[in-house]
mmCIF file of C-alpha atoms and ligand atoms in Angstrom:
data_model
loop_
_atom_site.group_PDB
_atom_site.id
_atom_site.type_symbol
_atom_site.label_atom_id
_atom_site.label_comp_id
_atom_site.label_asym_id
_atom_site.label_seq_id
_atom_site.Cartn_x
_atom_site.Cartn_y
_atom_site.Cartn_z
ATOM 1 C CA MET A 72 176.995 108.589 67.548
ATOM 2 C CA LEU A 73 176.644 110.152 64.133
ATOM 3 C CA THR A 74 178.096 107.871 61.503
ATOM 4 C CA ASP A 75 177.699 108.376 57.772
ATOM 5 C CA SER A 76 177.061 105.711 55.159
ATOM 6 C CA TYR A 77 180.832 105.282 54.613
ATOM 7 C CA GLY A 78 181.463 104.603 58.305
ATOM 8 C CA ARG A 79 182.943 108.034 59.058
ATOM 9 C CA GLN A 80 182.147 109.314 62.538
ATOM 10 C CA ILE A 81 181.005 112.917 62.643
ATOM 11 C CA ARG A 82 182.516 114.698 65.626
ATOM 12 C CA ASP A 83 183.152 118.201 64.400
ATOM 13 C CA LEU A 84 180.449 120.843 63.810
ATOM 14 C CA ARG A 85 181.219 124.194 62.182
ATOM 15 C CA ILE A 86 178.606 126.863 62.708
ATOM 16 C CA SER A 87 178.496 129.971 60.539
ATOM 17 C CA LEU A 88 177.125 132.859 62.612
ATOM 18 C CA THR A 89 176.666 135.230 59.689
ATOM 19 C CA ASP A 90 177.278 135.391 55.957
ATOM 20 C CA ARG A 91 178.281 139.050 56.293
ATOM 21 C CA CYS A 92 181.866 140.168 56.282
ATOM 22 C CA ASN A 93 183.789 143.413 56.624
ATOM 23 C CA PHE A 94 186.695 142.080 54.516
ATOM 24 C CA ARG A 95 186.733 141.502 50.757
ATOM 25 C CA CYS A 96 189.263 138.677 50.417
ATOM 26 C CA PHE A 97 189.598 138.067 46.705
ATOM 27 C CA TYR A 98 189.547 134.266 47.155
ATOM 28 C CA CYS A 99 186.317 134.349 49.179
ATOM 29 C CA LEU A 100 183.986 137.337 48.978
ATOM 30 C CA PRO A 101 185.513 139.995 46.699
ATOM 31 C CA ASP A 102 182.285 141.890 46.044
ATOM 32 C CA GLY A 103 180.612 141.555 49.417
ATOM 33 C CA GLU A 104 177.669 139.383 50.265
ATOM 34 C CA PRO A 105 174.476 139.234 48.230
ATOM 35 C CA PRO A 106 171.487 140.002 50.462
ATOM 36 C CA LEU A 107 170.470 136.439 51.218
ATOM 37 C CA ALA A 108 170.697 135.363 54.807
ATOM 38 C CA ARG A 109 169.082 138.376 56.461
ATOM 39 C CA LYS A 110 167.575 138.757 59.880
ATOM 40 C CA ALA A 111 164.428 136.679 59.640
ATOM 41 C CA THR A 112 166.239 133.798 58.008
ATOM 42 C CA ILE A 113 169.339 133.596 60.162
ATOM 43 C CA LEU A 114 169.275 131.412 63.231
ATOM 44 C CA THR A 115 168.838 133.086 66.600
ATOM 45 C CA PHE A 116 171.309 132.348 69.382
ATOM 46 C CA GLU A 117 168.619 130.276 71.102
ATOM 47 C CA GLU A 118 168.214 128.137 67.967
ATOM 48 C CA ILE A 119 171.974 127.744 67.586
ATOM 49 C CA VAL A 120 172.276 126.610 71.200
ATOM 50 C CA GLU A 121 169.412 124.142 70.835
ATOM 51 C CA ILE A 122 170.959 122.649 67.700
ATOM 52 C CA SER A 123 174.406 122.541 69.323
ATOM 53 C CA GLU A 124 173.032 120.668 72.313
ATOM 54 C CA ILE A 125 171.390 118.059 70.098
ATOM 55 C CA PHE A 126 174.594 117.619 68.121
ATOM 56 C CA VAL A 127 176.675 117.219 71.282
ATOM 57 C CA ALA A 128 174.168 114.660 72.574
ATOM 58 C CA LEU A 129 174.748 112.828 69.277
ATOM 59 C CA GLY A 130 178.525 112.730 69.739
ATOM 60 C CA ILE A 131 179.840 116.030 68.389
ATOM 61 C CA GLU A 132 182.961 116.904 70.406
ATOM 62 C CA LYS A 133 184.243 120.019 68.681
ATOM 63 C CA ILE A 134 182.358 123.139 67.681
ATOM 64 C CA ARG A 135 183.930 125.939 65.660
ATOM 65 C CA LEU A 136 182.141 129.263 65.201
ATOM 66 C CA THR A 137 182.859 130.891 61.876
ATOM 67 C CA GLY A 138 181.272 132.860 59.029
ATOM 68 C CA GLY A 139 181.415 135.366 57.207
ATOM 69 C CA GLU A 140 182.979 137.266 60.024
ATOM 70 C CA PRO A 141 181.548 135.771 63.221
ATOM 71 C CA LEU A 142 182.565 138.728 65.390
ATOM 72 C CA LEU A 143 180.282 141.021 63.378
ATOM 73 C CA ARG A 144 177.404 139.316 65.131
ATOM 74 C CA LYS A 145 176.438 141.183 68.330
ATOM 75 C CA ASP A 146 177.084 139.549 71.693
ATOM 76 C CA VAL A 147 179.003 136.524 70.455
ATOM 77 C CA GLU A 148 180.324 136.322 74.017
ATOM 78 C CA ARG A 149 176.789 135.485 75.183
ATOM 79 C CA LEU A 150 176.487 132.707 72.608
ATOM 80 C CA VAL A 151 179.918 131.326 73.513
ATOM 81 C CA GLU A 152 178.917 131.211 77.151
ATOM 82 C CA LYS A 153 175.785 129.227 76.338
ATOM 83 C CA ILE A 154 177.520 126.741 74.053
ATOM 84 C CA ALA A 155 180.412 126.365 76.520
ATOM 85 C CA ARG A 156 177.926 125.034 79.083
ATOM 86 C CA LEU A 157 177.800 121.891 76.934
ATOM 87 C CA LYS A 158 181.293 121.063 78.206
ATOM 88 C CA ASP A 159 179.528 119.908 81.362
ATOM 89 C CA PRO A 160 177.757 116.589 80.616
ATOM 90 C CA ALA A 161 175.065 117.576 83.111
ATOM 91 C CA ASN A 162 173.885 120.158 80.559
ATOM 92 C CA VAL A 163 173.607 117.669 77.714
ATOM 93 C CA SER A 164 170.415 115.699 77.528
ATOM 94 C CA LYS A 165 170.766 111.916 77.806
ATOM 95 C CA GLU A 166 167.351 111.375 76.342
ATOM 96 C CA LEU A 167 168.758 110.701 72.867
ATOM 97 C CA LEU A 168 170.705 107.764 74.205
ATOM 98 C CA THR A 169 167.485 105.950 74.928
ATOM 99 C CA GLU A 170 166.769 105.727 71.216
ATOM 100 C CA PRO A 171 166.558 102.114 70.043
ATOM 101 C CA GLU A 172 169.631 102.492 67.840
ATOM 102 C CA ALA A 173 171.734 103.894 70.663
ATOM 103 C CA ASN A 174 174.256 101.356 71.813
ATOM 104 C CA PRO A 175 174.183 101.045 75.608
ATOM 105 C CA LYS A 176 177.881 100.280 75.557
ATOM 106 C CA SER A 177 178.621 103.377 73.547
ATOM 107 C CA GLU A 178 181.421 105.644 74.735
ATOM 108 C CA ILE A 179 179.031 108.579 74.458
ATOM 109 C CA ARG A 180 176.913 107.638 77.431
ATOM 110 C CA ASN A 181 178.155 110.856 78.949
ATOM 111 C CA PRO A 182 178.372 113.138 75.927
ATOM 112 C CA LYS A 183 179.950 116.549 76.317
ATOM 113 C CA LEU A 184 181.651 119.215 74.256
ATOM 114 C CA LEU A 185 185.442 118.968 74.388
ATOM 115 C CA ASP A 186 186.553 121.947 72.333
ATOM 116 C CA LEU A 187 185.011 125.303 71.400
ATOM 117 C CA ALA A 188 186.892 127.405 68.845
ATOM 118 C CA LEU A 189 186.311 130.438 66.626
ATOM 119 C CA THR A 190 187.750 131.495 63.261
ATOM 120 C CA THR A 191 187.978 135.237 62.640
ATOM 121 C CA ASN A 192 189.722 137.825 60.522
ATOM 122 C CA GLY A 193 190.577 139.504 63.828
ATOM 123 C CA HIS A 194 187.822 142.121 63.759
ATOM 124 C CA THR A 195 187.506 143.621 67.304
ATOM 125 C CA LEU A 196 189.327 140.641 68.808
ATOM 126 C CA ASP A 197 191.939 142.865 70.424
ATOM 127 C CA ARG A 198 189.153 144.199 72.682
ATOM 128 C CA ARG A 199 187.168 140.996 73.077
ATOM 129 C CA ALA A 200 189.676 138.163 73.427
ATOM 130 C CA GLU A 201 189.652 138.244 77.211
ATOM 131 C CA ALA A 202 185.824 138.272 77.448
ATOM 132 C CA LEU A 203 185.573 135.425 74.938
ATOM 133 C CA LYS A 204 188.043 133.391 76.968
ATOM 134 C CA GLN A 205 186.102 134.113 80.147
ATOM 135 C CA ALA A 206 182.904 133.043 78.386
ATOM 136 C CA GLY A 207 184.436 129.633 77.679
ATOM 137 C CA LEU A 208 186.085 129.867 74.264
ATOM 138 C CA ASP A 209 189.061 127.496 74.142
ATOM 139 C CA ARG A 210 190.909 128.479 70.995
ATOM 140 C CA VAL A 211 190.912 130.970 68.196
ATOM 141 C CA THR A 212 192.133 130.919 64.598
ATOM 142 C CA VAL A 213 192.979 134.276 63.020
ATOM 143 C CA SER A 214 193.331 134.584 59.262
ATOM 144 C CA LEU A 215 196.477 136.354 58.066
ATOM 145 C CA ASP A 216 197.649 136.006 54.466
ATOM 146 C CA SER A 217 200.340 138.661 54.397
ATOM 147 C CA LEU A 218 202.703 140.574 56.666
ATOM 148 C CA ASP A 219 203.109 143.361 54.154
ATOM 149 C CA PRO A 220 200.512 146.152 54.623
ATOM 150 C CA ALA A 221 200.129 146.835 50.888
ATOM 151 C CA ASN A 222 199.780 143.169 49.989
ATOM 152 C CA PHE A 223 197.417 142.595 52.912
ATOM 153 C CA ARG A 224 195.199 145.339 51.487
ATOM 154 C CA ASP A 225 195.460 143.879 48.025
ATOM 155 C CA LEU A 226 194.405 140.397 49.203
ATOM 156 C CA THR A 227 191.686 141.354 51.685
ATOM 157 C CA GLY A 228 190.435 144.658 50.246
ATOM 158 C CA VAL A 229 190.938 146.394 53.581
ATOM 159 C CA ASP A 230 193.780 148.236 55.256
ATOM 160 C CA ARG A 231 193.780 146.329 58.518
ATOM 161 C CA LEU A 232 197.043 144.468 58.962
ATOM 162 C CA ALA A 233 197.745 146.280 62.245
ATOM 163 C CA GLU A 234 194.346 145.287 63.611
ATOM 164 C CA THR A 235 194.875 141.642 62.646
ATOM 165 C CA LEU A 236 198.309 141.565 64.300
ATOM 166 C CA ALA A 237 196.814 143.165 67.416
ATOM 167 C CA ALA A 238 194.116 140.472 67.390
ATOM 168 C CA ILE A 239 196.741 137.712 67.357
ATOM 169 C CA ALA A 240 198.635 139.348 70.229
ATOM 170 C CA ALA A 241 195.424 139.760 72.245
ATOM 171 C CA ALA A 242 194.437 136.134 71.659
ATOM 172 C CA LYS A 243 197.819 135.043 73.035
ATOM 173 C CA ARG A 244 197.522 137.320 76.047
ATOM 174 C CA ALA A 245 194.054 135.973 76.792
ATOM 175 C CA GLY A 246 195.337 132.379 76.654
ATOM 176 C CA LEU A 247 193.237 131.353 73.646
ATOM 177 C CA GLU A 248 196.035 128.972 72.845
ATOM 178 C CA PRO A 249 197.500 127.513 70.803
ATOM 179 C CA VAL A 250 196.639 130.545 68.642
ATOM 180 C CA ARG A 251 196.245 129.329 65.094
ATOM 181 C CA VAL A 252 196.836 131.487 62.057
ATOM 182 C CA ASN A 253 195.368 130.596 58.659
ATOM 183 C CA ALA A 254 197.023 131.706 55.428
ATOM 184 C CA VAL A 255 195.542 130.816 52.050
ATOM 185 C CA VAL A 256 198.464 130.633 49.632
ATOM 186 C CA VAL A 257 197.789 131.845 46.101
ATOM 187 C CA ARG A 258 200.335 131.799 43.280
ATOM 188 C CA GLY A 259 201.593 135.272 42.383
ATOM 189 C CA ARG A 260 199.731 136.904 45.256
ATOM 190 C CA ASN A 261 201.389 135.813 48.496
ATOM 191 C CA ASP A 262 203.521 132.753 47.745
ATOM 192 C CA HIS A 263 206.587 135.004 48.093
ATOM 193 C CA GLU A 264 205.587 135.495 51.755
ATOM 194 C CA ILE A 265 205.538 131.816 52.779
ATOM 195 C CA VAL A 266 208.923 131.982 54.509
ATOM 196 C CA ALA A 267 208.120 135.310 56.211
ATOM 197 C CA LEU A 268 204.899 133.812 57.577
ATOM 198 C CA ALA A 269 206.785 130.724 58.805
ATOM 199 C CA ARG A 270 209.328 133.009 60.497
ATOM 200 C CA PHE A 271 206.445 134.896 62.120
ATOM 201 C CA ALA A 272 205.126 131.575 63.488
ATOM 202 C CA ARG A 273 208.571 130.833 65.025
ATOM 203 C CA GLU A 274 208.977 134.263 66.526
ATOM 204 C CA GLN A 275 205.461 134.430 67.917
ATOM 205 C CA ALA A 276 205.060 130.731 68.846
ATOM 206 C CA LEU A 277 201.989 130.332 66.639
ATOM 207 C CA ALA A 278 200.388 127.309 64.999
ATOM 208 C CA MET A 279 200.555 128.451 61.383
ATOM 209 C CA ARG A 280 198.252 126.759 58.865
ATOM 210 C CA PHE A 281 199.010 127.142 55.174
ATOM 211 C CA ILE A 282 195.937 126.307 53.091
ATOM 212 C CA GLU A 283 195.657 125.490 49.406
ATOM 213 C CA TYR A 284 193.378 127.801 47.472
ATOM 214 C CA MET A 285 190.029 126.045 46.861
ATOM 215 C CA PRO A 286 187.301 126.784 44.303
ATOM 216 C CA LEU A 287 184.974 128.429 46.833
ATOM 217 C CA ASP A 288 185.260 132.097 45.830
ATOM 218 C CA SER A 289 182.017 133.939 45.170
ATOM 219 C CA LYS A 290 183.145 135.143 41.751
ATOM 220 C CA ASN A 291 184.048 131.668 40.530
ATOM 221 C CA GLU A 292 187.461 132.820 39.401
ATOM 222 C CA TRP A 293 189.436 129.950 40.933
ATOM 223 C CA ASP A 294 192.046 128.614 38.577
ATOM 224 C CA ARG A 295 194.126 125.492 39.207
ATOM 225 C CA LYS A 296 197.210 127.383 38.051
ATOM 226 C CA LEU A 297 196.864 129.627 41.118
ATOM 227 C CA VAL A 298 197.027 126.702 43.553
ATOM 228 C CA VAL A 299 200.350 126.363 45.353
ATOM 229 C CA SER A 300 200.500 122.736 46.411
ATOM 230 C CA GLY A 301 200.993 121.749 50.036
ATOM 231 C CA ARG A 302 204.136 119.937 48.949
ATOM 232 C CA GLU A 303 205.606 123.095 47.424
ATOM 233 C CA ILE A 304 204.698 125.122 50.530
ATOM 234 C CA ARG A 305 206.419 122.566 52.768
ATOM 235 C CA GLN A 306 209.533 122.430 50.588
ATOM 236 C CA THR A 307 209.759 126.232 50.480
ATOM 237 C CA ILE A 308 209.718 126.444 54.280
ATOM 238 C CA ASP A 309 211.918 123.383 54.764
ATOM 239 C CA ALA A 310 214.663 124.923 52.595
ATOM 240 C CA VAL A 311 215.016 127.792 55.081
ATOM 241 C CA PHE A 312 213.697 126.353 58.345
ATOM 242 C CA PRO A 313 214.044 122.543 58.274
ATOM 243 C CA LEU A 314 210.860 120.814 59.393
ATOM 244 C CA VAL A 315 210.103 117.501 61.083
ATOM 245 C CA LEU A 316 206.740 115.799 60.847
ATOM 246 C CA SER A 317 205.148 115.885 64.326
ATOM 247 C CA GLU A 318 202.694 113.038 63.826
ATOM 248 C CA GLN A 319 202.874 110.273 61.250
ATOM 249 C CA THR A 320 199.097 110.256 60.803
ATOM 250 C CA ARG A 321 196.690 113.138 60.839
ATOM 251 C CA GLY A 322 193.579 111.201 61.885
ATOM 252 C CA SER A 323 190.536 113.250 61.010
ATOM 253 C CA ALA A 324 192.526 116.520 61.222
ATOM 254 C CA THR A 325 192.909 118.494 58.033
ATOM 255 C CA ALA A 326 196.570 119.435 58.478
ATOM 256 C CA TRP A 327 199.875 117.623 58.323
ATOM 257 C CA LYS A 328 201.724 119.129 61.269
ATOM 258 C CA TYR A 329 205.434 119.920 61.427
ATOM 259 C CA ALA A 330 207.763 121.199 64.132
ATOM 260 C CA PHE A 331 210.905 123.219 63.462
ATOM 261 C CA ALA A 332 213.872 120.844 63.454
ATOM 262 C CA ASP A 333 215.975 123.270 65.524
ATOM 263 C CA GLY A 334 213.429 123.158 68.348
ATOM 264 C CA ALA A 335 212.152 126.713 67.797
ATOM 265 C CA PRO A 336 208.639 127.331 69.072
ATOM 266 C CA GLY A 337 205.685 127.414 66.734
ATOM 267 C CA GLU A 338 204.178 124.840 64.424
ATOM 268 C CA ILE A 339 203.616 124.577 60.708
ATOM 269 C CA GLY A 340 200.474 122.901 59.399
ATOM 270 C CA ILE A 341 199.820 122.190 55.751
ATOM 271 C CA ILE A 342 196.225 121.806 54.578
ATOM 272 C CA ALA A 343 196.128 120.467 51.042
ATOM 273 C CA PRO A 344 192.540 119.593 50.126
ATOM 274 C CA VAL A 345 193.158 120.050 46.391
ATOM 275 C CA THR A 346 196.355 118.067 45.822
ATOM 276 C CA GLU A 347 196.105 115.613 48.764
ATOM 277 C CA MET A 348 192.434 114.960 49.326
ATOM 278 C CA PHE A 349 191.567 113.912 52.896
ATOM 279 C CA CYS A 350 187.840 113.234 52.497
ATOM 280 C CA GLY A 351 188.176 109.590 53.588
ATOM 281 C CA ALA A 352 188.836 110.719 57.160
ATOM 282 C CA CYS A 353 186.412 113.647 57.232
ATOM 283 C CA SER A 354 184.604 114.102 60.549
ATOM 284 C CA ARG A 355 182.961 117.446 59.773
ATOM 285 C CA ILE A 356 179.475 118.779 59.214
ATOM 286 C CA ARG A 357 178.466 122.418 58.754
ATOM 287 C CA LEU A 358 175.525 124.605 59.714
ATOM 288 C CA THR A 359 175.068 127.810 57.717
ATOM 289 C CA ALA A 360 173.913 131.073 59.265
ATOM 290 C CA ASP A 361 170.471 130.511 57.761
ATOM 291 C CA GLY A 362 170.182 127.079 59.289
ATOM 292 C CA GLN A 363 171.087 124.761 56.427
ATOM 293 C CA LEU A 364 173.072 121.627 57.156
ATOM 294 C CA ARG A 365 175.933 121.026 54.733
ATOM 295 C CA THR A 366 177.648 117.685 54.794
ATOM 296 C CA CYS A 367 180.621 118.841 52.700
ATOM 297 C CA LEU A 368 182.267 122.173 51.826
ATOM 298 C CA PHE A 369 181.493 121.275 48.233
ATOM 299 C CA SER A 370 177.914 120.086 48.701
ATOM 300 C CA THR A 371 175.541 121.024 45.921
ATOM 301 C CA ARG A 372 172.518 120.416 48.145
ATOM 302 C CA GLU A 373 171.635 121.447 51.668
ATOM 303 C CA HIS A 374 169.315 120.167 54.373
ATOM 304 C CA ASN A 375 166.939 122.769 55.763
ATOM 305 C CA LEU A 376 167.235 122.216 59.496
ATOM 306 C CA ARG A 377 165.923 125.721 60.218
ATOM 307 C CA ASP A 378 162.490 124.981 58.813
ATOM 308 C CA VAL A 379 162.317 121.654 60.620
ATOM 309 C CA LEU A 380 163.145 123.425 63.881
ATOM 310 C CA ARG A 381 160.768 126.342 63.278
ATOM 311 C CA GLY A 382 158.042 123.995 62.086
ATOM 312 C CA GLY A 383 157.736 122.706 65.652
ATOM 313 C CA ALA A 384 159.429 119.328 65.184
ATOM 314 C CA ASP A 385 160.119 117.458 68.385
ATOM 315 C CA ARG A 386 163.621 116.296 69.276
ATOM 316 C CA ALA A 387 163.136 112.816 67.853
ATOM 317 C CA GLU A 388 162.154 114.324 64.492
ATOM 318 C CA ILE A 389 165.096 116.721 64.535
ATOM 319 C CA VAL A 390 167.464 113.859 65.309
ATOM 320 C CA ARG A 391 165.984 111.782 62.505
ATOM 321 C CA PHE A 392 166.467 114.698 60.103
ATOM 322 C CA ILE A 393 170.102 115.148 61.168
ATOM 323 C CA ARG A 394 170.834 111.426 60.861
ATOM 324 C CA GLU A 395 169.324 111.319 57.388
ATOM 325 C CA ALA A 396 171.438 114.302 56.303
ATOM 326 C CA VAL A 397 174.604 112.701 57.717
ATOM 327 C CA ASN A 398 173.722 109.496 55.950
ATOM 328 C CA ARG A 399 173.865 111.367 52.649
ATOM 329 C CA LYS A 400 177.308 112.847 53.282
ATOM 330 C CA GLU A 401 179.249 112.887 50.036
ATOM 331 C CA PRO A 402 182.099 110.368 49.790
ATOM 332 C CA ARG A 403 184.549 113.036 48.613
ATOM 333 C CA HIS A 404 184.890 116.319 46.791
ATOM 334 C CA THR A 405 185.264 116.332 43.020
ATOM 335 C CA ILE A 406 187.630 119.289 42.526
ATOM 336 C CA ASN A 407 189.967 117.095 40.502
ATOM 337 C CA ASP A 408 187.267 115.468 38.367
ATOM 338 C CA GLU A 409 186.477 116.672 34.900
ATOM 339 C CA GLN A 410 182.820 117.131 35.862
ATOM 340 C CA PHE A 411 183.500 119.208 38.957
ATOM 341 C CA ALA A 412 180.259 120.869 40.025
ATOM 342 C CA PRO A 413 180.984 123.982 42.083
ATOM 343 C CA ALA A 414 179.553 124.155 45.603
ATOM 344 C CA SER A 415 176.092 125.671 45.817
ATOM 345 C CA ARG A 416 177.425 128.532 47.954
ATOM 346 C CA SER A 417 180.729 130.300 48.401
ATOM 347 C CA MET A 418 183.007 130.024 51.431
ATOM 348 C CA SER A 419 181.662 133.066 53.261
ATOM 349 C CA PHE A 420 178.181 131.496 53.354
ATOM 350 C CA ILE A 421 179.312 127.994 54.203
ATOM 351 C CA GLY A 422 181.667 128.859 57.018
ATOM 352 C CA GLY A 423 185.264 127.758 56.522
HETATM 353 N N1 SAM B 582 186.011 135.620 58.327
HETATM 354 C C1 SAM B 582 186.724 134.657 59.105
HETATM 355 C C2 SAM B 582 188.150 134.514 58.638
HETATM 356 O O1 SAM B 582 188.469 134.989 57.551
HETATM 357 O O2 SAM B 582 188.914 133.906 59.367
HETATM 358 C C3 SAM B 582 186.062 133.298 59.146
HETATM 359 C C4 SAM B 582 185.443 132.769 57.887
HETATM 360 S S1 SAM B 582 186.577 132.395 56.576
HETATM 361 C C5 SAM B 582 185.488 131.826 55.324
HETATM 362 C C6 SAM B 582 187.355 130.912 57.206
HETATM 363 C C7 SAM B 582 188.644 130.518 56.530
HETATM 364 O O3 SAM B 582 188.363 130.139 55.195
HETATM 365 C C8 SAM B 582 189.667 131.631 56.471
HETATM 366 O O4 SAM B 582 190.846 131.257 57.102
HETATM 367 C C9 SAM B 582 189.869 131.839 54.994
HETATM 368 O O5 SAM B 582 191.180 132.184 54.709
HETATM 369 C C10 SAM B 582 189.468 130.495 54.402
HETATM 370 N N2 SAM B 582 189.067 130.593 53.003
HETATM 371 C C11 SAM B 582 188.175 131.429 52.446
HETATM 372 N N3 SAM B 582 188.074 131.239 51.109
HETATM 373 C C12 SAM B 582 188.942 130.238 50.807
HETATM 374 C C13 SAM B 582 189.303 129.590 49.589
HETATM 375 N N4 SAM B 582 188.749 129.924 48.413
HETATM 376 N N5 SAM B 582 190.220 128.594 49.651
HETATM 377 C C14 SAM B 582 190.781 128.243 50.837
HETATM 378 N N6 SAM B 582 190.481 128.814 52.025
HETATM 379 C C15 SAM B 582 189.568 129.813 52.008
HETATM 380 FE FE1 SF4 B 583 185.562 137.622 55.096
HETATM 381 FE FE2 SF4 B 583 186.889 135.571 56.088
HETATM 382 FE FE3 SF4 B 583 185.899 135.472 53.564
HETATM 383 FE FE4 SF4 B 583 187.942 137.090 54.107
HETATM 384 S S1 SF4 B 583 187.957 134.838 54.255
HETATM 385 S S2 SF4 B 583 186.093 137.642 52.951
HETATM 386 S S3 SF4 B 583 187.539 137.715 56.162
HETATM 387 S S4 SF4 B 583 184.738 135.548 55.425
#
């Protein structure tokens, strides 16, 4: 089991497959990616699978593939198939459990992956949803900030609303459910579309996630005045479509989840990392495309797992390195502190 120095259990690994992206969302990567994580530095599929297996052996239950735009990477289906094999405990090594610190009574005597998901802007998903499902992907999250073609273009820099909607429809058809849809809400840009997006969730039976705008944009133009609080988002929806809280606690999940009071299908989730910090229950760790472990979205330092792996370390050394990184996981982000130090990389590098 991976437990950090504050007693938080780490069960959720997010893997960025690439820092490249074909969109130019103004809150993420408005000018495209600087040429950093190129071919020789980014992890191969074989390396990603090896790292995933070690993490699952250490108690990771959920893996989410993200980016950049993960579906820009060739043959993601092949990678999904390999990682999905970790859902069978027979494919996860037990050797790590023989470590002295492993508790023989631990619940992870038979570790396995429980959930494999992918976050995408929808690129090519209309054609690939079925194959991804067949390969073993459980769920997909598609980002959609606007239902208005002109505003969609304004927010993302590309004219692809139709493609994104087709991606959502294809994900539903393929059974990648519940299909989640992420919308970052930014004051003056798409806050007037909150109700339309909630209506879309009802009509299409989607799990909508409204996310507060975080200071993770590559141009460092985040401004607190542009943040629409989770509370305001909820009240705006509730005034038109009354909501009921589905669960009184959110555990280690990021979202407060609501159902529509009239029993309509769909779900509303509110993710409010800025105004309602949830770091105390964080169960996440991230691996960048170039093989750096990040223990927080807002980390200012990374742990170079790629070089440890490529330097020929054996499994025990890799495990020790991972445990040490987890042990240094930050207690919380400092967005609301006067001395906020921006993350060392922007969202498209980290993997949201
Ligand atoms: N390209 C894929 C996509 O857009 O879904 C996956 C990577 S993207 C970085 C993952 C998620 O992070 C997206 O849902 C995106 O909206 C969100 N995101 C990016 N920048 C953000 C920011 N500054 N604040 C909050 N969420 C952000
Ligand atoms: Fe690309 Fe996703 Fe960032 Fe938009 S949010 S620029 S689609 S990585």
